[in-house]
JSON list of N, CA and C in Angstrom, two decimals:
[
{"chain": "A", "resi": 1142, "resn": "MET", "atom": "N", "xyz": [-17.50, 4.80, 5.91]},
{"chain": "A", "resi": 1142, "resn": "MET", "atom": "CA", "xyz": [-17.25, 4.08, 4.68]},
{"chain": "A", "resi": 1142, "resn": "MET", "atom": "C", "xyz": [-15.91, 4.47, 4.06]},
{"chain": "A", "resi": 1143, "resn": "LEU", "atom": "N", "xyz": [-15.60, 5.78, 4.10]},
{"chain": "A", "resi": 1143, "resn": "LEU", "atom": "CA", "xyz": [-14.33, 6.23, 3.54]},
{"chain": "A", "resi": 1143, "resn": "LEU", "atom": "C", "xyz": [-13.14, 5.65, 4.30]},
{"chain": "A", "resi": 1144, "resn": "ARG", "atom": "N", "xyz": [-13.29, 5.55, 5.62]},
{"chain": "A", "resi": 1144, "resn": "ARG", "atom": "CA", "xyz": [-12.22, 4.97, 6.44]},
{"chain": "A", "resi": 1144, "resn": "ARG", "atom": "C", "xyz": [-12.00, 3.50, 6.05]},
{"chain": "A", "resi": 1145, "resn": "VAL", "atom": "N", "xyz": [-13.06, 2.77, 5.80]},
{"chain": "A", "resi": 1145, "resn": "VAL", "atom": "CA", "xyz": [-12.95, 1.36, 5.40]},
{"chain": "A", "resi": 1145, "resn": "VAL", "atom": "C", "xyz": [-12.21, 1.24, 4.07]},
{"chain": "A", "resi": 1146, "resn": "ILE", "atom": "N", "xyz": [-12.55, 2.09, 3.12]},
{"chain": "A", "resi": 1146, "resn": "ILE", "atom": "CA", "xyz": [-11.87, 2.07, 1.83]},
{"chain": "A", "resi": 1146, "resn": "ILE", "atom": "C", "xyz": [-10.38, 2.34, 2.01]},
{"chain": "A", "resi": 1147, "resn": "GLY", "atom": "N", "xyz": [-10.04, 3.34, 2.80]},
{"chain": "A", "resi": 1147, "resn": "GLY", "atom": "CA", "xyz": [-8.64, 3.64, 3.07]},
{"chain": "A", "resi": 1147, "resn": "GLY", "atom": "C", "xyz": [-7.91, 2.49, 3.73]},
{"chain": "A", "resi": 1148, "resn": "LEU", "atom": "N", "xyz": [-8.58, 1.83, 4.68]},
{"chain": "A", "resi": 1148, "resn": "LEU", "atom": "CA", "xyz": [-7.95, 0.70, 5.37]},
{"chain": "A", "resi": 1148, "resn": "LEU", "atom": "C", "xyz": [-7.77, -0.51, 4.45]},
{"chain": "A", "resi": 1149, "resn": "VAL", "atom": "N", "xyz": [-8.68, -0.70, 3.52]},
{"chain": "A", "resi": 1149, "resn": "VAL", "atom": "CA", "xyz": [-8.53, -1.78, 2.54]},
{"chain": "A", "resi": 1149, "resn": "VAL", "atom": "C", "xyz": [-7.31, -1.51, 1.65]},
{"chain": "A", "resi": 1150, "resn": "ILE", "atom": "N", "xyz": [-7.13, -0.27, 1.24]},
{"chain": "A", "resi": 1150, "resn": "ILE", "atom": "CA", "xyz": [-5.96, 0.09, 0.44]},
{"chain": "A", "resi": 1150, "resn": "ILE", "atom": "C", "xyz": [-4.68, -0.15, 1.23]},
{"chain": "A", "resi": 1151, "resn": "VAL", "atom": "N", "xyz": [-4.67, 0.26, 2.48]},
{"chain": "A", "resi": 1151, "resn": "VAL", "atom": "CA", "xyz": [-3.50, 0.04, 3.34]},
{"chain": "A", "resi": 1151, "resn": "VAL", "atom": "C", "xyz": [-3.24, -1.45, 3.50]},
{"chain": "A", "resi": 1152, "resn": "ALA", "atom": "N", "xyz": [-4.30, -2.24, 3.68]},
{"chain": "A", "resi": 1152, "resn": "ALA", "atom": "CA", "xyz": [-4.15, -3.69, 3.83]},
{"chain": "A", "resi": 1152, "resn": "ALA", "atom": "C", "xyz": [-3.53, -4.31, 2.58]},
{"chain": "A", "resi": 1153, "resn": "ILE", "atom": "N", "xyz": [-3.95, -3.87, 1.42]},
{"chain": "A", "resi": 1153, "resn": "ILE", "atom": "CA", "xyz": [-3.38, -4.38, 0.17]},
{"chain": "A", "resi": 1153, "resn": "ILE", "atom": "C", "xyz": [-1.88, -4.09, 0.12]},
{"chain": "A", "resi": 1154, "resn": "LEU", "atom": "N", "xyz": [-1.50, -2.88, 0.48]},
{"chain": "A", "resi": 1154, "resn": "LEU", "atom": "CA", "xyz": [-0.08, -2.52, 0.48]},
{"chain": "A", "resi": 1154, "resn": "LEU", "atom": "C", "xyz": [0.72, -3.35, 1.48]},
{"chain": "A", "resi": 1155, "resn": "VAL", "atom": "N", "xyz": [0.18, -3.53, 2.67]},
{"chain": "A", "resi": 1155, "resn": "VAL", "atom": "CA", "xyz": [0.88, -4.30, 3.70]},
{"chain": "A", "resi": 1155, "resn": "VAL", "atom": "C", "xyz": [0.97, -5.77, 3.32]},
{"chain": "A", "resi": 1156, "resn": "ILE", "atom": "N", "xyz": [-0.10, -6.32, 2.76]},
{"chain": "A", "resi": 1156, "resn": "ILE", "atom": "CA", "xyz": [-0.06, -7.73, 2.31]},
{"chain": "A", "resi": 1156, "resn": "ILE", "atom": "C", "xyz": [0.98, -7.90, 1.22]},
{"chain": "A", "resi": 1157, "resn": "HIS", "atom": "N", "xyz": [1.09, -6.93, 0.33]},
{"chain": "A", "resi": 1157, "resn": "HIS", "atom": "CA", "xyz": [2.12, -7.00, -0.72]},
{"chain": "A", "resi": 1157, "resn": "HIS", "atom": "C", "xyz": [3.52, -7.02, -0.09]},
{"chain": "A", "resi": 1158, "resn": "ILE", "atom": "N", "xyz": [3.74, -6.19, 0.90]},
{"chain": "A", "resi": 1158, "resn": "ILE", "atom": "CA", "xyz": [5.03, -6.18, 1.60]},
{"chain": "A", "resi": 1158, "resn": "ILE", "atom": "C", "xyz": [5.31, -7.55, 2.20]},
{"chain": "A", "resi": 1159, "resn": "LEU", "atom": "N", "xyz": [4.32, -8.13, 2.86]},
{"chain": "A", "resi": 1159, "resn": "LEU", "atom": "CA", "xyz": [4.50, -9.44, 3.50]},
{"chain": "A", "resi": 1159, "resn": "LEU", "atom": "C", "xyz": [4.74, -10.55, 2.47]},
{"chain": "A", "resi": 1160, "resn": "LEU", "atom": "N", "xyz": [3.99, -10.53, 1.38]},
{"chain": "A", "resi": 1160, "resn": "LEU", "atom": "CA", "xyz": [4.18, -11.55, 0.35]},
{"chain": "A", "resi": 1160, "resn": "LEU", "atom": "C", "xyz": [5.58, -11.46, -0.26]},
{"chain": "A", "resi": 1161, "resn": "THR", "atom": "N", "xyz": [6.06, -10.24, -0.42]},
{"chain": "A", "resi": 1161, "resn": "THR", "atom": "CA", "xyz": [7.41, -10.05, -0.94]},
{"chain": "A", "resi": 1161, "resn": "THR", "atom": "C", "xyz": [8.46, -10.51, 0.08]},
{"chain": "A", "resi": 1162, "resn": "ALA", "atom": "N", "xyz": [8.25, -10.15, 1.32]},
{"chain": "A", "resi": 1162, "resn": "ALA", "atom": "CA", "xyz": [9.22, -10.50, 2.37]},
{"chain": "A", "resi": 1162, "resn": "ALA", "atom": "C", "xyz": [9.34, -12.01, 2.55]},
{"chain": "A", "resi": 1163, "resn": "PHE", "atom": "N", "xyz": [8.24, -12.72, 2.36]},
{"chain": "A", "resi": 1163, "resn": "PHE", "atom": "CA", "xyz": [8.25, -14.17, 2.55]},
{"chain": "A", "resi": 1163, "resn": "PHE", "atom": "C", "xyz": [8.36, -14.94, 1.24]},
{"chain": "A", "resi": 1164, "resn": "ASP", "atom": "N", "xyz": [8.78, -14.27, 0.17]},
{"chain": "A", "resi": 1164, "resn": "ASP", "atom": "CA", "xyz": [9.03, -14.90, -1.13]},
{"chain": "A", "resi": 1164, "resn": "ASP", "atom": "C", "xyz": [7.83, -15.68, -1.66]},
{"chain": "A", "resi": 1165, "resn": "ALA", "atom": "N", "xyz": [6.69, -15.05, -1.68]},
{"chain": "A", "resi": 1165, "resn": "ALA", "atom": "CA", "xyz": [5.50, -15.70, -2.23]},
{"chain": "A", "resi": 1165, "resn": "ALA", "atom": "C", "xyz": [5.70, -15.97, -3.72]},
{"chain": "A", "resi": 1166, "resn": "ASN", "atom": "N", "xyz": [5.05, -17.00, -4.21]},
{"chain": "A", "resi": 1166, "resn": "ASN", "atom": "CA", "xyz": [5.11, -17.36, -5.62]},
{"chain": "A", "resi": 1166, "resn": "ASN", "atom": "C", "xyz": [4.54, -16.22, -6.45]},
{"chain": "A", "resi": 1167, "resn": "ALA", "atom": "N", "xyz": [5.38, -15.57, -7.23]},
{"chain": "A", "resi": 1167, "resn": "ALA", "atom": "CA", "xyz": [4.97, -14.40, -8.00]},
{"chain": "A", "resi": 1167, "resn": "ALA", "atom": "C", "xyz": [3.93, -14.72, -9.07]},
{"chain": "A", "resi": 1168, "resn": "SER", "atom": "N", "xyz": [3.82, -15.97, -9.49]},
{"chain": "A", "resi": 1168, "resn": "SER", "atom": "CA", "xyz": [2.84, -16.32, -10.51]},
{"chain": "A", "resi": 1168, "resn": "SER", "atom": "C", "xyz": [1.51, -16.79, -9.92]},
{"chain": "A", "resi": 1169, "resn": "ASN", "atom": "N", "xyz": [1.41, -16.83, -8.59]},
{"chain": "A", "resi": 1169, "resn": "ASN", "atom": "CA", "xyz": [0.16, -17.20, -7.93]},
{"chain": "A", "resi": 1169, "resn": "ASN", "atom": "C", "xyz": [-0.88, -16.10, -8.19]},
{"chain": "A", "resi": 1170, "resn": "SER", "atom": "N", "xyz": [-2.12, -16.49, -8.44]},
{"chain": "A", "resi": 1170, "resn": "SER", "atom": "CA", "xyz": [-3.15, -15.51, -8.80]},
{"chain": "A", "resi": 1170, "resn": "SER", "atom": "C", "xyz": [-3.43, -14.53, -7.67]},
{"chain": "A", "resi": 1171, "resn": "PHE", "atom": "N", "xyz": [-3.42, -14.99, -6.41]},
{"chain": "A", "resi": 1171, "resn": "PHE", "atom": "CA", "xyz": [-3.65, -14.08, -5.29]},
{"chain": "A", "resi": 1171, "resn": "PHE", "atom": "C", "xyz": [-2.50, -13.09, -5.17]},
{"chain": "A", "resi": 1172, "resn": "ALA", "atom": "N", "xyz": [-1.27, -13.58, -5.27]},
{"chain": "A", "resi": 1172, "resn": "ALA", "atom": "CA", "xyz": [-0.10, -12.70, -5.19]},
{"chain": "A", "resi": 1172, "resn": "ALA", "atom": "C", "xyz": [-0.10, -11.69, -6.33]},
{"chain": "A", "resi": 1173, "resn": "THR", "atom": "N", "xyz": [-0.50, -12.12, -7.51]},
{"chain": "A", "resi": 1173, "resn": "THR", "atom": "CA", "xyz": [-0.58, -11.21, -8.66]},
{"chain": "A", "resi": 1173, "resn": "THR", "atom": "C", "xyz": [-1.65, -10.15, -8.43]},
{"chain": "A", "resi": 1174, "resn": "PHE", "atom": "N", "xyz": [-2.79, -10.56, -7.91]},
{"chain": "A", "resi": 1174, "resn": "PHE", "atom": "CA", "xyz": [-3.88, -9.63, -7.62]},
{"chain": "A", "resi": 1174, "resn": "PHE", "atom": "C", "xyz": [-3.43, -8.56, -6.62]},
{"chain": "A", "resi": 1175, "resn": "ILE", "atom": "N", "xyz": [-2.78, -9.00, -5.55]},
{"chain": "A", "resi": 1175, "resn": "ILE", "atom": "CA", "xyz": [-2.30, -8.08, -4.52]},
{"chain": "A", "resi": 1175, "resn": "ILE", "atom": "C", "xyz": [-1.22, -7.16, -5.09]},
{"chain": "A", "resi": 1176, "resn": "ARG", "atom": "N", "xyz": [-0.28, -7.72, -5.85]},
{"chain": "A", "resi": 1176, "resn": "ARG", "atom": "CA", "xyz": [0.79, -6.90, -6.43]},
{"chain": "A", "resi": 1176, "resn": "ARG", "atom": "C", "xyz": [0.22, -5.83, -7.36]},
{"chain": "A", "resi": 1177, "resn": "ASP", "atom": "N", "xyz": [-0.75, -6.22, -8.20]},
{"chain": "A", "resi": 1177, "resn": "ASP", "atom": "CA", "xyz": [-1.36, -5.26, -9.12]},
{"chain": "A", "resi": 1177, "resn": "ASP", "atom": "C", "xyz": [-2.10, -4.16, -8.35]},
{"chain": "A", "resi": 1178, "resn": "GLY", "atom": "N", "xyz": [-2.81, -4.55, -7.30]},
{"chain": "A", "resi": 1178, "resn": "GLY", "atom": "CA", "xyz": [-3.51, -3.57, -6.47]},
{"chain": "A", "resi": 1178, "resn": "GLY", "atom": "C", "xyz": [-2.53, -2.65, -5.76]},
{"chain": "A", "resi": 1179, "resn": "ALA", "atom": "N", "xyz": [-1.45, -3.22, -5.23]},
{"chain": "A", "resi": 1179, "resn": "ALA", "atom": "CA", "xyz": [-0.45, -2.40, -4.54]},
{"chain": "A", "resi": 1179, "resn": "ALA", "atom": "C", "xyz": [0.20, -1.42, -5.50]},
{"chain": "A", "resi": 1180, "resn": "ASN", "atom": "N", "xyz": [0.48, -1.86, -6.70]},
{"chain": "A", "resi": 1180, "resn": "ASN", "atom": "CA", "xyz": [1.06, -0.95, -7.69]},
{"chain": "A", "resi": 1180, "resn": "ASN", "atom": "C", "xyz": [0.09, 0.18, -8.05]},
{"chain": "A", "resi": 1181, "resn": "MET", "atom": "N", "xyz": [-1.19, -0.13, -8.09]},
{"chain": "A", "resi": 1181, "resn": "MET", "atom": "CA", "xyz": [-2.19, 0.88, -8.41]},
{"chain": "A", "resi": 1181, "resn": "MET", "atom": "C", "xyz": [-2.29, 1.94, -7.31]},
{"chain": "A", "resi": 1182, "resn": "PHE", "atom": "N", "xyz": [-2.11, 1.53, -6.06]},
{"chain": "A", "resi": 1182, "resn": "PHE", "atom": "CA", "xyz": [-2.27, 2.44, -4.92]},
{"chain": "A", "resi": 1182, "resn": "PHE", "atom": "C", "xyz": [-0.94, 2.93, -4.35]},
{"chain": "A", "resi": 1183, "resn": "SER", "atom": "N", "xyz": [0.15, 2.74, -5.05]},
{"chain": "A", "resi": 1183, "resn": "SER", "atom": "CA", "xyz": [1.47, 3.07, -4.51]},
{"chain": "A", "resi": 1183, "resn": "SER", "atom": "C", "xyz": [1.79, 4.57, -4.53]},
{"chain": "A", "resi": 1184, "resn": "LEU", "atom": "N", "xyz": [0.95, 5.36, -5.14]},
{"chain": "A", "resi": 1184, "resn": "LEU", "atom": "CA", "xyz": [1.15, 6.82, -5.22]},
{"chain": "A", "resi": 1184, "resn": "LEU", "atom": "C", "xyz": [2.45, 7.20, -5.92]},
{"chain": "A", "resi": 1185, "resn": "GLY", "atom": "N", "xyz": [2.92, 6.33, -6.79]},
{"chain": "A", "resi": 1185, "resn": "GLY", "atom": "CA", "xyz": [4.15, 6.62, -7.52]},
{"chain": "A", "resi": 1185, "resn": "GLY", "atom": "C", "xyz": [5.41, 6.46, -6.69]},
{"chain": "A", "resi": 1186, "resn": "LEU", "atom": "N", "xyz": [5.31, 5.79, -5.56]},
{"chain": "A", "resi": 1186, "resn": "LEU", "atom": "CA", "xyz": [6.46, 5.66, -4.66]},
{"chain": "A", "resi": 1186, "resn": "LEU", "atom": "C", "xyz": [7.22, 4.35, -4.81]},
{"chain": "A", "resi": 1187, "resn": "THR", "atom": "N", "xyz": [6.90, 3.56, -5.83]},
{"chain": "A", "resi": 1187, "resn": "THR", "atom": "CA", "xyz": [7.53, 2.25, -5.97]},
{"chain": "A", "resi": 1187, "resn": "THR", "atom": "C", "xyz": [9.02, 2.32, -6.22]},
{"chain": "A", "resi": 1188, "resn": "ASP", "atom": "N", "xyz": [9.48, 3.43, -6.74]},
{"chain": "A", "resi": 1188, "resn": "ASP", "atom": "CA", "xyz": [10.92, 3.55, -7.01]},
{"chain": "A", "resi": 1188, "resn": "ASP", "atom": "C", "xyz": [11.55, 4.73, -6.27]},
{"chain": "A", "resi": 1189, "resn": "LEU", "atom": "N", "xyz": [10.98, 5.09, -5.14]},
{"chain": "A", "resi": 1189, "resn": "LEU", "atom": "CA", "xyz": [11.51, 6.20, -4.35]},
{"chain": "A", "resi": 1189, "resn": "LEU", "atom": "C", "xyz": [12.92, 5.88, -3.85]},
{"chain": "A", "resi": 1190, "resn": "PHE", "atom": "N", "xyz": [13.09, 4.71, -3.26]},
{"chain": "A", "resi": 1190, "resn": "PHE", "atom": "CA", "xyz": [14.40, 4.24, -2.83]},
{"chain": "A", "resi": 1190, "resn": "PHE", "atom": "C", "xyz": [14.73, 2.99, -3.63]},
{"chain": "A", "resi": 1191, "resn": "THR", "atom": "N", "xyz": [15.88, 2.98, -4.29]},
{"chain": "A", "resi": 1191, "resn": "THR", "atom": "CA", "xyz": [16.24, 1.85, -5.14]},
{"chain": "A", "resi": 1191, "resn": "THR", "atom": "C", "xyz": [17.57, 1.21, -4.78]},
{"chain": "A", "resi": 1192, "resn": "GLN", "atom": "N", "xyz": [18.32, 1.80, -3.89]},
{"chain": "A", "resi": 1192, "resn": "GLN", "atom": "CA", "xyz": [19.66, 1.28, -3.57]},
{"chain": "A", "resi": 1192, "resn": "GLN", "atom": "C", "xyz": [19.64, 0.22, -2.48]},
{"chain": "A", "resi": 1193, "resn": "LEU", "atom": "N", "xyz": [18.47, -0.14, -1.99]},
{"chain": "A", "resi": 1193, "resn": "LEU", "atom": "CA", "xyz": [18.34, -1.14, -0.94]},
{"chain": "A", "resi": 1193, "resn": "LEU", "atom": "C", "xyz": [18.17, -2.52, -1.57]},
{"chain": "A", "resi": 1194, "resn": "SER", "atom": "N", "xyz": [18.18, -3.55, -0.74]},
{"chain": "A", "resi": 1194, "resn": "SER", "atom": "CA", "xyz": [17.89, -4.89, -1.25]},
{"chain": "A", "resi": 1194, "resn": "SER", "atom": "C", "xyz": [16.45, -4.90, -1.77]},
{"chain": "A", "resi": 1195, "resn": "PRO", "atom": "N", "xyz": [16.13, -5.80, -2.68]},
{"chain": "A", "resi": 1195, "resn": "PRO", "atom": "CA", "xyz": [14.77, -5.81, -3.25]},
{"chain": "A", "resi": 1195, "resn": "PRO", "atom": "C", "xyz": [13.65, -5.91, -2.20]},
{"chain": "A", "resi": 1196, "resn": "LYS", "atom": "N", "xyz": [13.83, -6.75, -1.21]},
{"chain": "A", "resi": 1196, "resn": "LYS", "atom": "CA", "xyz": [12.79, -6.89, -0.19]},
{"chain": "A", "resi": 1196, "resn": "LYS", "atom": "C", "xyz": [12.67, -5.62, 0.65]},
{"chain": "A", "resi": 1197, "resn": "LEU", "atom": "N", "xyz": [13.81, -5.04, 1.01]},
{"chain": "A", "resi": 1197, "resn": "LEU", "atom": "CA", "xyz": [13.78, -3.82, 1.80]},
{"chain": "A", "resi": 1197, "resn": "LEU", "atom": "C", "xyz": [13.25, -2.65, 0.98]},
{"chain": "A", "resi": 1198, "resn": "THR", "atom": "N", "xyz": [13.57, -2.62, -0.30]},
{"chain": "A", "resi": 1198, "resn": "THR", "atom": "CA", "xyz": [13.04, -1.59, -1.18]},
{"chain": "A", "resi": 1198, "resn": "THR", "atom": "C", "xyz": [11.52, -1.65, -1.21]},
{"chain": "A", "resi": 1199, "resn": "THR", "atom": "N", "xyz": [10.97, -2.85, -1.35]},
{"chain": "A", "resi": 1199, "resn": "THR", "atom": "CA", "xyz": [9.52, -3.02, -1.35]},
{"chain": "A", "resi": 1199, "resn": "THR", "atom": "C", "xyz": [8.92, -2.59, -0.02]},
{"chain": "A", "resi": 1200, "resn": "ALA", "atom": "N", "xyz": [9.54, -3.03, 1.07]},
{"chain": "A", "resi": 1200, "resn": "ALA", "atom": "CA", "xyz": [9.01, -2.69, 2.39]},
{"chain": "A", "resi": 1200, "resn": "ALA", "atom": "C", "xyz": [9.01, -1.19, 2.63]},
{"chain": "A", "resi": 1201, "resn": "VAL", "atom": "N", "xyz": [10.09, -0.52, 2.29]},
{"chain": "A", "resi": 1201, "resn": "VAL", "atom": "CA", "xyz": [10.19, 0.92, 2.54]},
{"chain": "A", "resi": 1201, "resn": "VAL", "atom": "C", "xyz": [9.25, 1.70, 1.62]},
{"chain": "A", "resi": 1202, "resn": "ASN", "atom": "N", "xyz": [9.32, 1.44, 0.33]},
{"chain": "A", "resi": 1202, "resn": "ASN", "atom": "CA", "xyz": [8.53, 2.22, -0.62]},
{"chain": "A", "resi": 1202, "resn": "ASN", "atom": "C", "xyz": [7.03, 2.01, -0.43]},
{"chain": "A", "resi": 1203, "resn": "TYR", "atom": "N", "xyz": [6.60, 0.77, -0.33]},
{"chain": "A", "resi": 1203, "resn": "TYR", "atom": "CA", "xyz": [5.17, 0.51, -0.15]},
{"chain": "A", "resi": 1203, "resn": "TYR", "atom": "C", "xyz": [4.73, 0.84, 1.27]},
{"chain": "A", "resi": 1204, "resn": "GLY", "atom": "N", "xyz": [5.64, 0.73, 2.23]},
{"chain": "A", "resi": 1204, "resn": "GLY", "atom": "CA", "xyz": [5.32, 1.15, 3.60]},
{"chain": "A", "resi": 1204, "resn": "GLY", "atom": "C", "xyz": [5.05, 2.64, 3.68]},
{"chain": "A", "resi": 1205, "resn": "ILE", "atom": "N", "xyz": [5.86, 3.43, 2.98]},
{"chain": "A", "resi": 1205, "resn": "ILE", "atom": "CA", "xyz": [5.62, 4.88, 2.94]},
{"chain": "A", "resi": 1205, "resn": "ILE", "atom": "C", "xyz": [4.27, 5.17, 2.28]},
{"chain": "A", "resi": 1206, "resn": "ALA", "atom": "N", "xyz": [3.96, 4.44, 1.21]},
{"chain": "A", "resi": 1206, "resn": "ALA", "atom": "CA", "xyz": [2.66, 4.62, 0.55]},
{"chain": "A", "resi": 1206, "resn": "ALA", "atom": "C", "xyz": [1.51, 4.27, 1.51]},
{"chain": "A", "resi": 1207, "resn": "ALA", "atom": "N", "xyz": [1.68, 3.20, 2.30]},
{"chain": "A", "resi": 1207, "resn": "ALA", "atom": "CA", "xyz": [0.64, 2.81, 3.25]},
{"chain": "A", "resi": 1207, "resn": "ALA", "atom": "C", "xyz": [0.43, 3.90, 4.31]},
{"chain": "A", "resi": 1208, "resn": "ILE", "atom": "N", "xyz": [1.53, 4.46, 4.80]},
{"chain": "A", "resi": 1208, "resn": "ILE", "atom": "CA", "xyz": [1.42, 5.54, 5.79]},
{"chain": "A", "resi": 1208, "resn": "ILE", "atom": "C", "xyz": [0.75, 6.76, 5.15]},
{"chain": "A", "resi": 1209, "resn": "ALA", "atom": "N", "xyz": [1.12, 7.06, 3.92]},
{"chain": "A", "resi": 1209, "resn": "ALA", "atom": "CA", "xyz": [0.50, 8.19, 3.23]},
{"chain": "A", "resi": 1209, "resn": "ALA", "atom": "C", "xyz": [-1.01, 7.98, 3.08]},
{"chain": "A", "resi": 1210, "resn": "TRP", "atom": "N", "xyz": [-1.42, 6.75, 2.76]},
{"chain": "A", "resi": 1210, "resn": "TRP", "atom": "CA", "xyz": [-2.85, 6.47, 2.64]},
{"chain": "A", "resi": 1210, "resn": "TRP", "atom": "C", "xyz": [-3.56, 6.61, 3.97]},
{"chain": "A", "resi": 1211, "resn": "LEU", "atom": "N", "xyz": [-2.91, 6.23, 5.07]},
{"chain": "A", "resi": 1211, "resn": "LEU", "atom": "CA", "xyz": [-3.52, 6.42, 6.39]},
{"chain": "A", "resi": 1211, "resn": "LEU", "atom": "C", "xyz": [-3.72, 7.90, 6.67]},
{"chain": "A", "resi": 1212, "resn": "VAL", "atom": "N", "xyz": [-2.73, 8.71, 6.34]},
{"chain": "A", "resi": 1212, "resn": "VAL", "atom": "CA", "xyz": [-2.83, 10.16, 6.55]},
{"chain": "A", "resi": 1212, "resn": "VAL", "atom": "C", "xyz": [-3.91, 10.75, 5.65]},
{"chain": "A", "resi": 1213, "resn": "ILE", "atom": "N", "xyz": [-3.89, 10.39, 4.38]},
{"chain": "A", "resi": 1213, "resn": "ILE", "atom": "CA", "xyz": [-4.89, 10.91, 3.44]},
{"chain": "A", "resi": 1213, "resn": "ILE", "atom": "C", "xyz": [-6.30, 10.53, 3.90]},
{"chain": "A", "resi": 1214, "resn": "THR", "atom": "N", "xyz": [-6.48, 9.29, 4.30]},
{"chain": "A", "resi": 1214, "resn": "THR", "atom": "CA", "xyz": [-7.79, 8.83, 4.75]},
{"chain": "A", "resi": 1214, "resn": "THR", "atom": "C", "xyz": [-8.24, 9.61, 5.97]},
{"chain": "A", "resi": 1215, "resn": "GLY", "atom": "N", "xyz": [-7.34, 9.82, 6.92]},
{"chain": "A", "resi": 1215, "resn": "GLY", "atom": "CA", "xyz": [-7.69, 10.59, 8.11]},
{"chain": "A", "resi": 1215, "resn": "GLY", "atom": "C", "xyz": [-8.10, 12.01, 7.78]},
{"chain": "A", "resi": 1216, "resn": "ILE", "atom": "N", "xyz": [-7.39, 12.63, 6.87]},
{"chain": "A", "resi": 1216, "resn": "ILE", "atom": "CA", "xyz": [-7.72, 14.01, 6.47]},
{"chain": "A", "resi": 1216, "resn": "ILE", "atom": "C", "xyz": [-9.07, 14.06, 5.77]},
{"chain": "A", "resi": 1217, "resn": "VAL", "atom": "N", "xyz": [-9.29, 13.15, 4.83]},
{"chain": "A", "resi": 1217, "resn": "VAL", "atom": "CA", "xyz": [-10.55, 13.14, 4.09]},
{"chain": "A", "resi": 1217, "resn": "VAL", "atom": "C", "xyz": [-11.73, 12.86, 5.02]},
{"chain": "A", "resi": 1218, "resn": "VAL", "atom": "N", "xyz": [-11.59, 11.90, 5.91]},
{"chain": "A", "resi": 1218, "resn": "VAL", "atom": "CA", "xyz": [-12.67, 11.59, 6.86]},
{"chain": "A", "resi": 1218, "resn": "VAL", "atom": "C", "xyz": [-12.95, 12.80, 7.75]},
{"chain": "A", "resi": 1219, "resn": "GLY", "atom": "N", "xyz": [-11.89, 13.48, 8.19]},
{"chain": "A", "resi": 1219, "resn": "GLY", "atom": "CA", "xyz": [-12.08, 14.67, 9.02]},
{"chain": "A", "resi": 1219, "resn": "GLY", "atom": "C", "xyz": [-12.82, 15.77, 8.27]},
{"chain": "A", "resi": 1220, "resn": "ILE", "atom": "N", "xyz": [-12.47, 15.99, 7.02]},
{"chain": "A", "resi": 1220, "resn": "ILE", "atom": "CA", "xyz": [-13.14, 17.02, 6.21]},
{"chain": "A", "resi": 1220, "resn": "ILE", "atom": "C", "xyz": [-14.60, 16.66, 5.99]},
{"chain": "A", "resi": 1221, "resn": "VAL", "atom": "N", "xyz": [-14.86, 15.40, 5.67]},
{"chain": "A", "resi": 1221, "resn": "VAL", "atom": "CA", "xyz": [-16.25, 14.98, 5.42]},
{"chain": "A", "resi": 1221, "resn": "VAL", "atom": "C", "xyz": [-17.08, 15.11, 6.68]},
{"chain": "A", "resi": 1222, "resn": "ARG", "atom": "N", "xyz": [-16.52, 14.80, 7.84]},
{"chain": "A", "resi": 1222, "resn": "ARG", "atom": "CA", "xyz": [-17.27, 14.96, 9.10]},
{"chain": "A", "resi": 1222, "resn": "ARG", "atom": "C", "xyz": [-17.59, 16.42, 9.37]},
{"chain": "A", "resi": 1223, "resn": "ARG", "atom": "N", "xyz": [-16.65, 17.32, 9.07]},
{"chain": "A", "resi": 1223, "resn": "ARG", "atom": "CA", "xyz": [-16.91, 18.74, 9.31]},
{"chain": "A", "resi": 1223, "resn": "ARG", "atom": "C", "xyz": [-17.95, 19.29, 8.35]},
{"chain": "A", "resi": 1224, "resn": "ILE", "atom": "N", "xyz": [-17.93, 18.82, 7.12]},
{"chain": "A", "resi": 1224, "resn": "ILE", "atom": "CA", "xyz": [-18.90, 19.29, 6.13]},
{"chain": "A", "resi": 1224, "resn": "ILE", "atom": "C", "xyz": [-20.29, 18.73, 6.41]},
{"chain": "A", "resi": 1225, "resn": "GLY", "atom": "N", "xyz": [-20.32, 17.44, 6.69]},
{"chain": "A", "resi": 1225, "resn": "GLY", "atom": "CA", "xyz": [-21.61, 16.76, 6.83]},
{"chain": "A", "resi": 1225, "resn": "GLY", "atom": "C", "xyz": [-22.01, 16.64, 8.23]}
]
């Protein structure tokens, strides 16, 4: 179950990257929902790199957050398996 939660968070971040890369309508309710979720799970990395183009900035910063969530999820799942 924990792995599924982690993968859903990663999916939200990746979908946000794709919507940004393909210039999705920012006022669309689905795009807004994904953007809000991605911002919530970004681990404070949304402004890590700012000197890049806006699309590349989003891809790099949210991509790093997605990788971090994969690592965090793997560690937590490993700990829970050892405990339980």
